[in-house]
Amino acid sequence: MAVSEIMSESPKVPKPTIERLAIYSRPLEDLLEAGSPVVSSERLAILCGVNPAQVRKDLAYFGEFGIRGLGYEVKELLKAIRAILATDRRWSLCILGMGNLGRALVENENFKRRGYIFVAAFDADNRKVGERLACGLTIEPVAGIKDIVSKLHVDIGVITTSQKGAQRAADLLIDAGVRSVLNFTPAQVRISSSCFLENEDIGLKLENLAYHLTRIRGARATK
Amino acid sequence: MAVSEIMSESPKVPKPTIERLAIYSRPLEDLLEAGSPVVSSERLAILCGVNPAQVRKDLAYFGEFGIRGLGYEVKELLKAIRAILATDRRWSLCILGMGNLGRALVENENFKRRGYIFVAAFDADNRKVGERLACGLTIEPVAGIKDIVSKLHVDIGVITTSQKGAQRAADLLIDAGVRSVLNFTPAQVRISSSCFLENEDIGLKLENLAYHLTRIRGARATK
DNA sequence: CACACATTGTGAAAAAAAGCACATTCAATC
DNA sequence: GATTGAATGTGCTTTTTTTCACAATGTGTG
Ligand SMILES: NC(=O)c1ccc[n+]([C@@H]2O[C@H](COP(=O)([O-])OP(=O)(O)OC[C@H]3O[C@@H](n4cnc5c(N)ncnc54)[C@H](O)[C@@H]3O)[C@@H](O)[C@H]2O)c1
Ligand SMILES: NC(=O)c1ccc[n+]([C@@H]2O[C@H](COP(=O)([O-])OP(=O)(O)OC[C@H]3O[C@@H](n4cnc5c(N)ncnc54)[C@H](O)[C@@H]3O)[C@@H](O)[C@H]2O)c1
């Protein structure tokens, strides 16, 4: 299980595998804190609501982290997953749109713990500009984005503007040199193909729930 | 395209289809507002970043909504999708944990527009209890949850407590008679199998982004 | 009212993902 | 240092989801 092996570009890692790796890390943090030295794929699978073989296969894409007959060393496994997900380094984020959601995100401690640091916050509304946030950041005018992004080496831009402002926010980010964008608005933003875009529509899961509620009465719990 | 047909329990609808139906509704709302009478599967697919055949197949699970040679009537299609997703009726929600995220959710206008109405807000912190929120709700003590849930016919319980408080919040909800739960904390909560649970971990997408950033340099935009 | 044209709806093929089942390998014990 | 027991890693199978490709069926036009 060399680091080079962890980092090597594996032939084809399923996208769902990446999402699950992040899920696995949650209970692993708890186990580490609780002092459990090892965990089996079966136990981890139960904690995450997935199939044990799935856990093993997901990990196997990146190397051999387990000890046969025993399981996985919690500390080592967590370290390995963090290396895979690149949560073991610091990511600089900036955020556009300091409404309710934007404020909630920058104040959130989990992101900081995982190495995602908000280094700048912007808003198009001049009444908000200059406001000091609890996390220590001051809301900046969007006009200054280019300077700040290049000065602070922003890796990821987060969009939490109103739906109408999303495309403009994306354009500002790309123009400022940010190559990856996480969009929390329900708007579909278009972006240069050389950049990376991920959408997170918080409302979608609710609609899912409503659908299932109207059908399956007395349904089983999902992942 | 009878309503009965829309509502009939289809043999097997893929889970991703349901998620996409909600995605389709976003640009459809824009198109309706913009006054476009019809939209083709190809155009809608582009707007949503998916394959045109996918759009047609997704819709075909629930009936025939299109006009060959023309496309889909925007208004009718939106109505049909809303009927499928049960967004055309009113859902009563309650929420536990009125921190930053909880406040952002209850103030959000999109949820209200789609029929998801927060009718009660709870917090375990007595200092917060009694506080009047901008949306009109007053933060209630968790002790009163059972009464309020049954009185107001709550359909869905939302958890936005701290990670540690999530399981307790879930227990309170189930005990109060809520049959479906949307959990925004990264904690895995255990729940009676007769109830429905959906998890929305807002941090996951960020970890995804970091992973892809470290690999694919100059990657293409995703869905 | 036939004809051209566009776009749907869908069976069949391909691709992707999940799950099974077991040989393999390690720890622990006697 | 063999033996037992447990849990991994993985080839193979099954299931699920996506995509292709085209016949079917509408609209609009002359
Ligand atoms: N609040 C929630 O719980 C929630 C839930 C689901 C989705 N969302 C989505 O997240 C987004 C933000 O939600 P919110 O509740 O924080 O909204 P909000 O209206 O409270 O805040 C939006 C902020 O963005 C700023 N803004 C608008 N255009 C901008 C631009 N081009 N550049 C910079 N700033 C700009 C506005 O000045 C405002 O301060 C919305 O699109 C909303 O649909 C929010
Ligand atoms: N804020 C974000 O942007 C963000 C992002 C990702 C995930 N999350 C997750 O969402 C959750 C809430 O985030 P937040 O920033 O609003 O946290 P927060 O700490 O601001 O608020 C948590 C609230 O929950 C209350 N609470 C705790 N246990 C409770 C219980 N059993 N019943 C009722 N209320 C209880 C607390 O009193 C507090 O008011 C956290 O689990 C967090 O990890 C938040």
Coordinates of C-alpha atoms (C1' of nucleotides) and ligand atoms in Angstrom, one line a residue:
Chain A
M1 CA 0.0 0.0 0.0
A2 CA 2.5 2.6 -1.1
V3 CA 1.4 6.2 -1.4
S4 CA 2.4 6.1 -5.1
E5 CA -0.1 3.3 -5.5
I6 CA -2.8 5.3 -3.8
M7 CA -2.1 8.2 -6.1
S8 CA -1.7 6.4 -9.3
E9 CA -4.4 7.0 -11.9
S10 CA -6.5 3.8 -11.6
P11 CA -8.0 2.5 -14.8
K12 CA -11.6 3.4 -14.1
V13 CA -13.0 4.3 -10.8
P14 CA -16.8 4.4 -10.7
K15 CA -18.1 7.8 -9.8
P16 CA -20.3 6.4 -7.0
T17 CA -17.2 4.9 -5.5
I18 CA -15.8 8.4 -4.9
E19 CA -19.0 9.6 -3.2
R20 CA -19.0 6.5 -1.0
L21 CA -15.4 7.0 0.1
A22 CA -16.4 10.3 1.6
I23 CA -19.3 8.6 3.3
Y24 CA -17.0 5.9 4.8
S25 CA -14.8 8.6 6.3
R26 CA -17.7 9.9 8.6
P27 CA -18.1 6.8 10.8
L28 CA -14.3 6.2 10.6
E29 CA -13.8 9.5 12.3
D30 CA -16.2 8.4 15.0
L31 CA -14.4 5.1 15.4
L32 CA -11.1 6.8 15.6
E33 CA -12.4 9.1 18.3
A34 CA -13.9 6.1 20.1
G35 CA -10.6 4.3 20.1
S36 CA -11.5 1.3 18.0
P37 CA -8.3 0.1 16.4
V38 CA -9.8 -1.9 13.6
V39 CA -13.0 -2.2 11.6
S40 CA -14.2 -4.9 9.3
S41 CA -15.8 -4.2 5.9
E42 CA -19.0 -5.7 7.3
R43 CA -19.1 -3.3 10.2
L44 CA -18.3 -0.3 8.2
A45 CA -20.9 -1.3 5.6
I46 CA -23.5 -1.5 8.3
L47 CA -22.5 1.9 9.6
C48 CA -22.9 3.3 6.1
G49 CA -25.9 1.4 4.9
V50 CA -24.1 -0.4 2.1
N51 CA -23.0 -3.9 1.1
P52 CA -19.7 -5.2 2.6
A53 CA -18.4 -6.3 -0.7
Q54 CA -19.0 -2.8 -2.0
V55 CA -16.8 -1.4 0.7
R56 CA -14.0 -3.8 -0.1
K57 CA -14.3 -3.2 -3.8
D58 CA -14.4 0.6 -3.5
L59 CA -11.2 0.5 -1.5
A60 CA -9.5 -2.0 -3.8
Y61 CA -9.6 0.5 -6.6
F62 CA -6.9 2.4 -4.8
G63 CA -4.8 -0.3 -3.1
E64 CA -4.8 -2.9 -0.4
F65 CA -5.5 -1.3 2.9
G66 CA -6.9 -4.3 4.8
I67 CA -5.4 -7.1 6.9
R68 CA -7.0 -10.4 6.1
G69 CA -8.6 -12.1 9.0
L70 CA -8.7 -8.8 10.9
G71 CA -10.1 -5.9 9.0
Y72 CA -8.9 -2.4 8.4
E73 CA -6.9 -0.3 10.8
V74 CA -9.1 2.7 11.4
K75 CA -6.4 5.2 11.6
E76 CA -4.6 4.0 8.5
L77 CA -7.8 3.6 6.5
L78 CA -8.9 7.1 7.3
K79 CA -5.5 8.4 6.3
A80 CA -5.7 6.5 3.0
I81 CA -9.2 7.8 2.2
R82 CA -8.1 11.3 3.0
A83 CA -5.2 11.0 0.7
I84 CA -7.4 9.6 -2.1
L85 CA -10.0 12.4 -1.6
A86 CA -7.3 15.0 -1.2
T87 CA -8.8 16.0 2.1
D88 CA -5.3 15.8 3.6
R89 CA -4.4 19.2 2.2
R90 CA -5.7 22.6 2.4
W91 CA -8.2 23.9 -0.2
S92 CA -8.8 27.6 -0.6
L93 CA -12.4 28.5 -1.3
C94 CA -14.2 31.7 -2.1
I95 CA -17.9 32.2 -2.1
L96 CA -20.3 34.5 -4.0
G97 CA -23.7 35.4 -2.5
M98 CA -23.7 35.9 1.2
G99 CA -27.4 35.3 1.9
N100 CA -28.6 32.7 4.4
L101 CA -27.0 29.7 2.8
G102 CA -23.7 31.4 2.1
R103 CA -23.4 32.5 5.7
A104 CA -24.3 29.0 7.0
L105 CA -21.5 27.5 4.8
V106 CA -18.7 29.9 5.8
E107 CA -19.6 29.5 9.5
N108 CA -19.6 25.7 9.3
E109 CA -16.8 24.1 11.2
N110 CA -16.8 20.8 9.4
F111 CA -15.5 22.3 6.2
K112 CA -12.6 23.9 8.0
R113 CA -11.8 20.6 9.8
R114 CA -11.6 18.8 6.4
G115 CA -9.3 21.4 5.0
Y116 CA -11.8 23.5 3.0
I117 CA -11.0 27.1 4.0
F118 CA -13.1 30.0 2.9
V119 CA -10.6 32.8 2.2
A120 CA -13.0 35.3 0.7
A121 CA -16.7 36.1 0.5
F122 CA -18.3 38.3 -2.1
D123 CA -21.7 39.8 -2.6
A124 CA -23.2 42.0 -5.3
D125 CA -25.3 43.9 -2.9
N126 CA -23.5 47.0 -1.7
R127 CA -25.4 47.1 1.5
K128 CA -23.8 43.8 2.5
V129 CA -20.3 44.7 1.4
G130 CA -18.0 45.6 4.3
E131 CA -19.9 43.5 6.8
R132 CA -17.8 41.5 9.1
L133 CA -18.8 37.9 9.5
A134 CA -18.4 35.7 12.6
C135 CA -15.9 33.5 10.9
G136 CA -13.6 36.6 10.5
L137 CA -14.1 37.3 6.8
T138 CA -15.4 40.6 5.5
I139 CA -17.8 40.7 2.6
E140 CA -16.1 42.0 -0.4
P141 CA -17.5 43.7 -3.5
V142 CA -17.5 41.4 -6.6
A143 CA -15.5 44.1 -8.4
G144 CA -12.5 43.0 -6.4
I145 CA -12.7 39.3 -7.2
K146 CA -10.0 39.0 -9.7
D147 CA -7.3 40.6 -7.5
I148 CA -8.3 38.6 -4.5
V149 CA -8.6 35.3 -6.2
S150 CA -5.1 35.5 -7.7
K151 CA -3.6 36.9 -4.6
L152 CA -5.1 34.2 -2.3
H153 CA -4.8 31.3 -4.8
V154 CA -8.4 30.3 -4.7
D155 CA -8.9 26.7 -5.7
I156 CA -12.7 26.4 -5.7
G157 CA -15.4 28.9 -6.1
V158 CA -18.8 28.4 -4.4
I159 CA -22.0 29.9 -5.7
T160 CA -24.8 30.7 -3.3
T161 CA -26.3 33.7 -5.0
S162 CA -29.9 34.0 -5.9
Q163 CA -30.9 31.8 -8.8
K164 CA -30.8 34.7 -11.2
G165 CA -27.3 35.7 -10.1
A166 CA -25.8 32.3 -10.6
Q167 CA -24.6 32.6 -14.2
R168 CA -23.1 36.0 -13.5
A169 CA -21.3 34.6 -10.5
A170 CA -19.9 31.7 -12.5
D171 CA -18.7 34.1 -15.2
L172 CA -17.0 36.2 -12.6
L173 CA -15.3 33.2 -11.0
I174 CA -14.0 31.8 -14.3
D175 CA -12.8 35.2 -15.4
A176 CA -11.0 35.6 -12.2
G177 CA -9.2 32.3 -12.9
V178 CA -11.0 29.8 -10.7
R179 CA -11.0 26.5 -12.4
S180 CA -13.6 24.6 -10.3
V181 CA -17.0 25.7 -9.2
L182 CA -19.5 24.3 -6.8
N183 CA -23.0 25.6 -7.6
F184 CA -25.7 25.5 -4.8
T185 CA -28.4 27.3 -6.8
P186 CA -31.0 25.3 -8.8
A187 CA -29.9 27.2 -11.9
Q188 CA -27.9 25.4 -14.6
V189 CA -24.9 27.4 -15.2
R190 CA -22.8 27.2 -18.4
I191 CA -19.1 27.2 -18.0
S192 CA -15.9 26.9 -20.0
S193 CA -15.2 23.3 -20.8
S194 CA -11.8 23.6 -19.4
C195 CA -13.3 24.2 -15.9
F196 CA -14.9 21.8 -13.5
L197 CA -18.4 22.3 -12.3
E198 CA -20.4 20.4 -9.7
N199 CA -24.0 21.2 -8.9
E200 CA -25.6 20.7 -5.5
D201 CA -29.3 21.3 -5.5
I202 CA -30.4 21.1 -1.9
G203 CA -34.0 20.9 -2.8
L204 CA -33.8 17.8 -4.9
K205 CA -33.8 15.3 -2.1
L206 CA -36.9 16.8 -0.7
E207 CA -38.7 16.2 -4.0
N208 CA -37.4 12.6 -4.0
L209 CA -38.9 12.1 -0.5
A210 CA -42.3 13.5 -1.6
Y211 CA -42.4 11.1 -4.6
H212 CA -41.6 8.1 -2.5
L213 CA -44.1 9.1 0.1
T214 CA -47.0 9.2 -2.3
R215 CA -46.1 5.7 -3.6
I216 CA -44.5 3.3 -1.2
R217 CA -46.5 3.4 2.0
G218 CA -44.6 1.8 4.8
A219 CA -41.4 1.9 2.9
R220 CA -38.0 0.8 4.0
A221 CA -35.2 3.1 5.0
T222 CA -32.7 4.0 2.3
K223 CA -29.1 4.6 2.3
Chain B
M1 CA -51.9 10.8 -21.0
A2 CA -54.6 10.3 -18.3
V3 CA -53.9 11.4 -14.8
S4 CA -54.6 7.9 -13.7
E5 CA -51.8 6.8 -16.0
I6 CA -49.5 9.3 -14.4
M7 CA -50.3 8.0 -11.0
S8 CA -50.3 4.3 -11.7
E9 CA -47.6 2.4 -10.0
S10 CA -45.2 1.8 -12.8
P11 CA -43.4 -1.6 -12.9
K12 CA -39.9 -0.3 -12.1
V13 CA -38.8 3.3 -12.2
P14 CA -35.1 3.8 -11.8
K15 CA -34.2 5.9 -8.9
P16 CA -32.0 8.3 -11.0
T17 CA -35.1 9.0 -13.1
I18 CA -36.9 10.5 -10.1
E19 CA -34.0 12.7 -9.4
R20 CA -33.8 13.9 -12.9
L21 CA -37.5 14.7 -13.1
A22 CA -36.9 17.3 -10.4
I23 CA -34.0 18.6 -12.4
Y24 CA -36.1 18.9 -15.6
S25 CA -38.6 21.0 -13.8
R26 CA -36.1 23.8 -13.1
P27 CA -35.5 24.9 -16.8
L28 CA -39.2 24.2 -17.5
E29 CA -40.2 26.8 -15.0
D30 CA -37.9 29.2 -16.8
L31 CA -39.2 28.3 -20.2
L32 CA -42.8 28.8 -18.9
E33 CA -42.0 32.2 -17.6
A34 CA -40.2 33.1 -20.8
G35 CA -43.3 32.2 -22.7
S36 CA -41.9 29.2 -24.8
P37 CA -44.9 27.0 -25.6
V38 CA -43.0 23.9 -26.4
V39 CA -39.7 22.3 -25.8
S40 CA -38.0 19.3 -27.5
S41 CA -36.3 16.5 -25.6
E42 CA -33.1 17.6 -27.2
R43 CA -33.4 21.2 -26.0
L44 CA -34.4 20.1 -22.5
A45 CA -31.6 17.7 -22.4
I46 CA -29.1 20.4 -23.3
L47 CA -30.5 22.6 -20.6
C48 CA -30.1 19.9 -18.0
G49 CA -26.8 18.4 -19.3
V50 CA -28.2 14.9 -20.1
N51 CA -28.9 12.7 -23.1
P52 CA -32.1 13.4 -25.1
A53 CA -33.1 9.8 -25.1
Q54 CA -32.8 9.8 -21.3
V55 CA -35.3 12.6 -21.1
R56 CA -37.8 10.8 -23.3
K57 CA -37.3 7.5 -21.5
D58 CA -37.6 9.1 -18.1
L59 CA -40.9 10.7 -19.0
A60 CA -42.1 7.5 -20.8
Y61 CA -42.1 5.7 -17.5
F62 CA -45.2 7.7 -16.5
G63 CA -47.1 8.2 -19.7
E64 CA -46.9 9.9 -23.1
F65 CA -46.6 13.6 -22.7
G66 CA -45.1 14.6 -26.0
I67 CA -46.3 15.5 -29.4
R68 CA -44.4 13.8 -32.2
G69 CA -42.7 16.1 -34.6
L70 CA -43.2 19.0 -32.2
G71 CA -41.9 18.2 -28.7
Y72 CA -43.5 18.7 -25.3
E73 CA -45.9 21.5 -24.3
V74 CA -44.0 23.3 -21.5
K75 CA -47.0 24.0 -19.4
E76 CA -48.4 20.5 -19.6
L77 CA -45.1 18.8 -19.1
L78 CA -44.4 20.8 -16.0
K79 CA -47.9 20.0 -14.7
A80 CA -47.3 16.3 -15.3
I81 CA -43.9 16.3 -13.6
R82 CA -45.4 18.1 -10.6
A83 CA -48.1 15.5 -10.4
I84 CA -45.5 12.7 -10.6
L85 CA -43.3 14.3 -7.9
A86 CA -46.3 15.3 -5.9
T87 CA -45.1 18.9 -5.9
D88 CA -48.6 19.9 -6.8
R89 CA -49.8 19.5 -3.3
R90 CA -48.9 20.9 0.1
W91 CA -46.4 19.2 2.3
S92 CA -46.1 20.1 6.0
L93 CA -42.6 20.0 7.3
C94 CA -41.1 20.5 10.7
I95 CA -37.5 21.0 11.5
L96 CA -35.2 20.2 14.4
G97 CA -32.1 22.3 15.0
M98 CA -32.3 26.0 14.3
G99 CA -28.7 26.8 13.7
N100 CA -27.3 28.4 10.6
L101 CA -28.5 25.8 8.2
G102 CA -31.9 25.3 9.8
R103 CA -32.6 29.1 9.6
A104 CA -31.5 29.2 5.9
L105 CA -33.9 26.4 5.1
V106 CA -37.0 27.8 6.7
E107 CA -36.4 31.2 5.2
N108 CA -35.9 29.8 1.7
E109 CA -38.7 30.9 -0.7
N110 CA -38.2 28.0 -3.2
F111 CA -39.4 25.4 -0.8
K112 CA -42.6 27.4 -0.1
R113 CA -43.2 27.8 -3.9
R114 CA -42.9 24.1 -4.4
G115 CA -45.4 23.3 -1.7
Y116 CA -43.0 22.4 1.1
I117 CA -44.2 24.4 4.1
F118 CA -42.4 24.5 7.4
V119 CA -45.1 24.6 10.0
A120 CA -42.9 24.2 13.1
A121 CA -39.3 24.7 14.2
F122 CA -37.7 23.1 17.2
D123 CA -34.4 23.4 19.1
A124 CA -33.0 21.7 22.1
D125 CA -31.3 24.9 23.3
N126 CA -33.5 26.7 25.7
R127 CA -31.9 30.0 24.9
K128 CA -33.2 29.7 21.3
V129 CA -36.7 28.6 22.3
G130 CA -39.2 31.3 21.9
E131 CA -37.3 33.2 19.3
R132 CA -39.4 34.6 16.5
L133 CA -38.0 33.8 13.0
A134 CA -38.4 36.1 10.0
C135 CA -40.6 33.5 8.3
G136 CA -43.1 33.9 11.1
L137 CA -42.4 30.7 13.0
T138 CA -41.4 30.7 16.7
I139 CA -38.8 28.2 17.8
E140 CA -40.4 25.6 20.0
P141 CA -39.0 23.4 22.7
V142 CA -38.5 19.7 21.6
A143 CA -40.7 18.6 24.5
G144 CA -43.7 19.9 22.6
I145 CA -43.0 18.0 19.4
K146 CA -45.5 15.2 19.8
D147 CA -48.4 17.5 20.3
I148 CA -47.5 19.9 17.6
V149 CA -46.8 17.2 15.0
S150 CA -50.1 15.5 15.5
K151 CA -52.0 18.8 15.6
L152 CA -50.4 20.2 12.5
H153 CA -50.2 16.9 10.5
V154 CA -46.5 17.0 9.8
D155 CA -45.6 14.9 6.8
I156 CA -41.8 15.3 6.8
G157 CA -39.3 15.9 9.5
V158 CA -36.0 17.7 8.7
I159 CA -32.9 17.3 10.8
T160 CA -30.4 20.2 10.9
T161 CA -29.1 19.6 14.4
S162 CA -25.5 19.2 15.3
Q163 CA -24.1 15.9 14.3
K164 CA -24.3 14.6 17.8
G165 CA -27.9 15.6 18.2
A166 CA -29.0 13.9 15.0
Q167 CA -30.0 10.5 16.4
R168 CA -31.9 12.0 19.2
A169 CA -33.7 14.3 16.8
A170 CA -34.7 11.3 14.6
D171 CA -36.0 9.4 17.6
L172 CA -38.1 12.4 18.7
L173 CA -39.5 12.7 15.2
I174 CA -40.4 9.0 14.9
D175 CA -41.9 9.0 18.4
A176 CA -44.0 12.0 17.4
G177 CA -45.4 10.0 14.5
V178 CA -43.5 11.5 11.6
R179 CA -43.0 8.8 8.9
S180 CA -40.4 10.4 6.7
V181 CA -37.2 12.2 7.6
L182 CA -34.7 14.2 5.7
N183 CA -31.3 14.3 7.5
F184 CA -28.9 17.1 6.7
T185 CA -26.2 16.1 9.2
P186 CA -23.3 13.9 8.2
A187 CA -24.4 11.4 11.0
Q188 CA -25.9 8.1 9.9
V189 CA -29.1 7.9 11.9
R190 CA -30.9 4.6 12.5
I191 CA -34.6 4.6 12.1
S192 CA -37.6 2.3 12.3
S193 CA -37.8 0.3 9.1
S194 CA -41.4 1.4 8.6
C195 CA -40.2 5.0 8.1
F196 CA -38.6 6.6 5.2
L197 CA -35.2 8.3 5.6
E198 CA -33.2 10.4 3.1
N199 CA -29.8 11.8 3.8
E200 CA -28.4 15.0 2.3
D201 CA -24.8 15.5 3.2
I202 CA -24.0 18.9 1.9
G203 CA -20.2 18.4 2.3
L204 CA -20.0 15.3 0.0
K205 CA -20.0 17.2 -3.3
L206 CA -17.1 19.3 -2.1
E207 CA -15.0 16.2 -1.4
N208 CA -15.9 15.0 -4.9
L209 CA -14.7 18.2 -6.4
A210 CA -11.4 18.0 -4.5
Y211 CA -10.9 14.4 -5.8
H212 CA -11.4 15.3 -9.4
L213 CA -9.3 18.4 -9.1
T214 CA -6.3 16.4 -8.0
R215 CA -6.7 14.0 -11.0
I216 CA -8.2 15.4 -14.1
R217 CA -6.4 18.6 -14.9
G218 CA -8.4 20.5 -17.4
A219 CA -11.5 18.3 -17.0
R220 CA -14.8 18.7 -18.7
A221 CA -17.9 20.1 -16.9
T222 CA -20.2 17.5 -15.4
K223 CA -23.9 17.2 -15.1
Chain C
dC1 C1' -55.3 15.6 -48.8
dA2 C1' -50.8 13.7 -49.7
dC3 C1' -46.2 14.7 -48.7
dA4 C1' -42.1 16.3 -46.2
dC5 C1' -40.2 16.8 -42.0
dA6 C1' -39.4 16.8 -37.2
dT7 C1' -39.5 14.5 -32.9
dT8 C1' -41.4 11.2 -30.0
dG9 C1' -41.6 6.5 -27.8
dT10 C1' -39.3 2.2 -27.4
dG11 C1' -37.0 -2.4 -28.2
dA12 C1' -32.5 -3.9 -28.2
dA13 C1' -27.5 -3.3 -27.3
dA14 C1' -24.0 -1.4 -24.5
dA15 C1' -22.1 0.2 -20.4
dA16 C1' -21.8 0.8 -15.6
dA17 C1' -22.5 -0.7 -11.1
dA18 C1' -23.5 -3.9 -7.5
dG19 C1' -23.4 -8.3 -5.4
dC20 C1' -22.0 -13.1 -4.9
dA21 C1' -18.9 -16.5 -3.6
dC22 C1' -14.7 -18.3 -2.7
dA23 C1' -9.7 -18.9 -2.8
dT24 C1' -6.3 -16.4 -0.4
dT25 C1' -3.9 -14.7 3.4
dC26 C1' -3.2 -13.1 7.8
dA27 C1' -3.7 -13.3 13.1
dA28 C1' -4.1 -15.9 16.9
dT29 C1' -4.0 -20.0 19.6
dC30 C1' -2.4 -24.3 21.2
Chain D
dG1 C1' 5.0 -24.3 13.8
dA2 C1' 1.0 -26.5 12.4
dT3 C1' -4.0 -25.4 12.8
dT4 C1' -8.2 -22.8 13.2
dG5 C1' -10.9 -19.0 12.2
dA6 C1' -11.9 -14.7 10.2
dA7 C1' -12.0 -11.3 6.9
dT8 C1' -9.9 -9.6 2.7
dG9 C1' -9.4 -9.1 -2.4
dT10 C1' -11.4 -10.3 -6.7
dG11 C1' -13.2 -13.0 -10.9
dC12 C1' -17.6 -13.8 -12.4
dT13 C1' -22.6 -13.1 -12.5
dT14 C1' -26.5 -10.4 -12.1
dT15 C1' -28.8 -6.2 -12.0
dT16 C1' -29.4 -1.5 -13.1
dT17 C1' -28.9 2.3 -16.0
dT18 C1' -27.7 4.6 -20.2
dT19 C1' -27.4 5.0 -25.0
dC20 C1' -28.4 3.9 -29.7
dA21 C1' -31.2 3.7 -33.6
dC22 C1' -35.4 3.6 -35.9
dA23 C1' -40.3 2.7 -36.7
dA24 C1' -44.3 5.2 -35.5
dT25 C1' -46.9 9.3 -35.5
dG26 C1' -47.7 13.7 -35.1
dT27 C1' -47.5 18.8 -37.4
dG28 C1' -47.5 22.0 -41.1
dT29 C1' -47.6 23.0 -46.0
dG30 C1' -48.6 23.4 -50.7
Ligands
LIG1 N1 -31.4 28.9 1.9 C1 -31.6 27.6 1.6 O1 -31.8 26.9 2.5 C2 -31.5 27.1 0.2 C3 -32.0 25.8 0.0 C4 -31.9 25.3 -1.3 C5 -31.4 26.1 -2.3 N2 -30.9 27.3 -2.0 C6 -30.4 28.2 -3.1 O2 -29.2 28.8 -2.7 C7 -29.1 30.1 -3.2 C8 -28.9 31.0 -2.1 O3 -29.9 30.9 -1.1 P1 -30.1 32.0 0.0 O4 -31.3 31.6 0.8 O5 -28.8 32.2 0.7 O6 -30.5 33.3 -0.9 P2 -30.5 34.8 -0.4 O7 -31.5 35.5 -1.3 O8 -30.6 34.9 1.0 O9 -29.0 35.3 -0.8 C9 -28.6 35.5 -2.1 C10 -27.4 36.5 -2.0 O10 -26.7 36.5 -3.3 C11 -26.4 37.9 -3.6 N3 -26.2 37.9 -5.0 C12 -27.1 37.9 -6.0 N4 -26.5 37.9 -7.2 C13 -25.1 37.9 -7.0 C14 -24.0 37.9 -7.8 N5 -24.1 37.9 -9.2 N6 -22.8 38.0 -7.3 C15 -22.7 38.0 -5.9 N7 -23.7 38.0 -5.1 C16 -24.9 37.9 -5.6 C17 -27.5 38.7 -3.1 O11 -27.1 40.0 -2.9 C18 -27.8 38.0 -1.8 O12 -27.1 38.5 -0.7 C19 -30.4 30.3 -3.9 O13 -30.2 30.1 -5.3 C20 -31.3 29.3 -3.4 O14 -32.3 28.9 -4.4 C21 -31.0 27.9 -0.8
LIG2 N1 -24.1 25.1 8.0 C1 -23.7 24.5 6.9 O1 -23.4 25.1 5.9 C2 -23.6 23.0 6.9 C3 -23.0 22.4 5.8 C4 -22.9 21.0 5.8 C5 -23.5 20.3 6.8 N2 -24.0 20.9 7.8 C6 -24.6 20.1 8.9 O2 -25.9 20.5 9.3 C7 -26.0 20.5 10.7 C8 -26.4 21.8 11.2 O3 -25.5 22.8 10.8 P1 -25.5 24.2 11.5 O4 -24.4 25.0 10.9 O5 -26.8 24.8 11.4 O6 -25.2 23.8 13.0 P2 -25.4 24.7 14.3 O7 -24.4 24.3 15.3 O8 -25.4 26.2 13.9 O9 -26.9 24.4 14.8 C9 -27.2 23.2 15.4 C10 -28.5 23.5 16.2 O10 -29.1 22.2 16.6 C11 -29.6 22.3 17.9 N3 -29.7 21.0 18.4 C12 -28.7 20.1 18.8 N4 -29.2 18.9 19.1 C13 -30.5 19.0 19.0 C14 -31.6 18.1 19.2 N5 -31.4 16.8 19.6 N6 -32.9 18.5 19.0 C15 -33.1 19.8 18.6 N7 -32.1 20.7 18.3 C16 -30.8 20.3 18.6 C17 -28.5 23.2 18.6 O11 -29.1 23.8 19.8 C18 -28.2 24.2 17.5 O12 -29.1 25.3 17.6 C19 -24.7 20.0 11.2 O13 -24.8 18.6 11.5 C20 -23.7 20.2 10.1 O14 -22.7 19.3 10.1 C21 -24.1 22.2 7.9

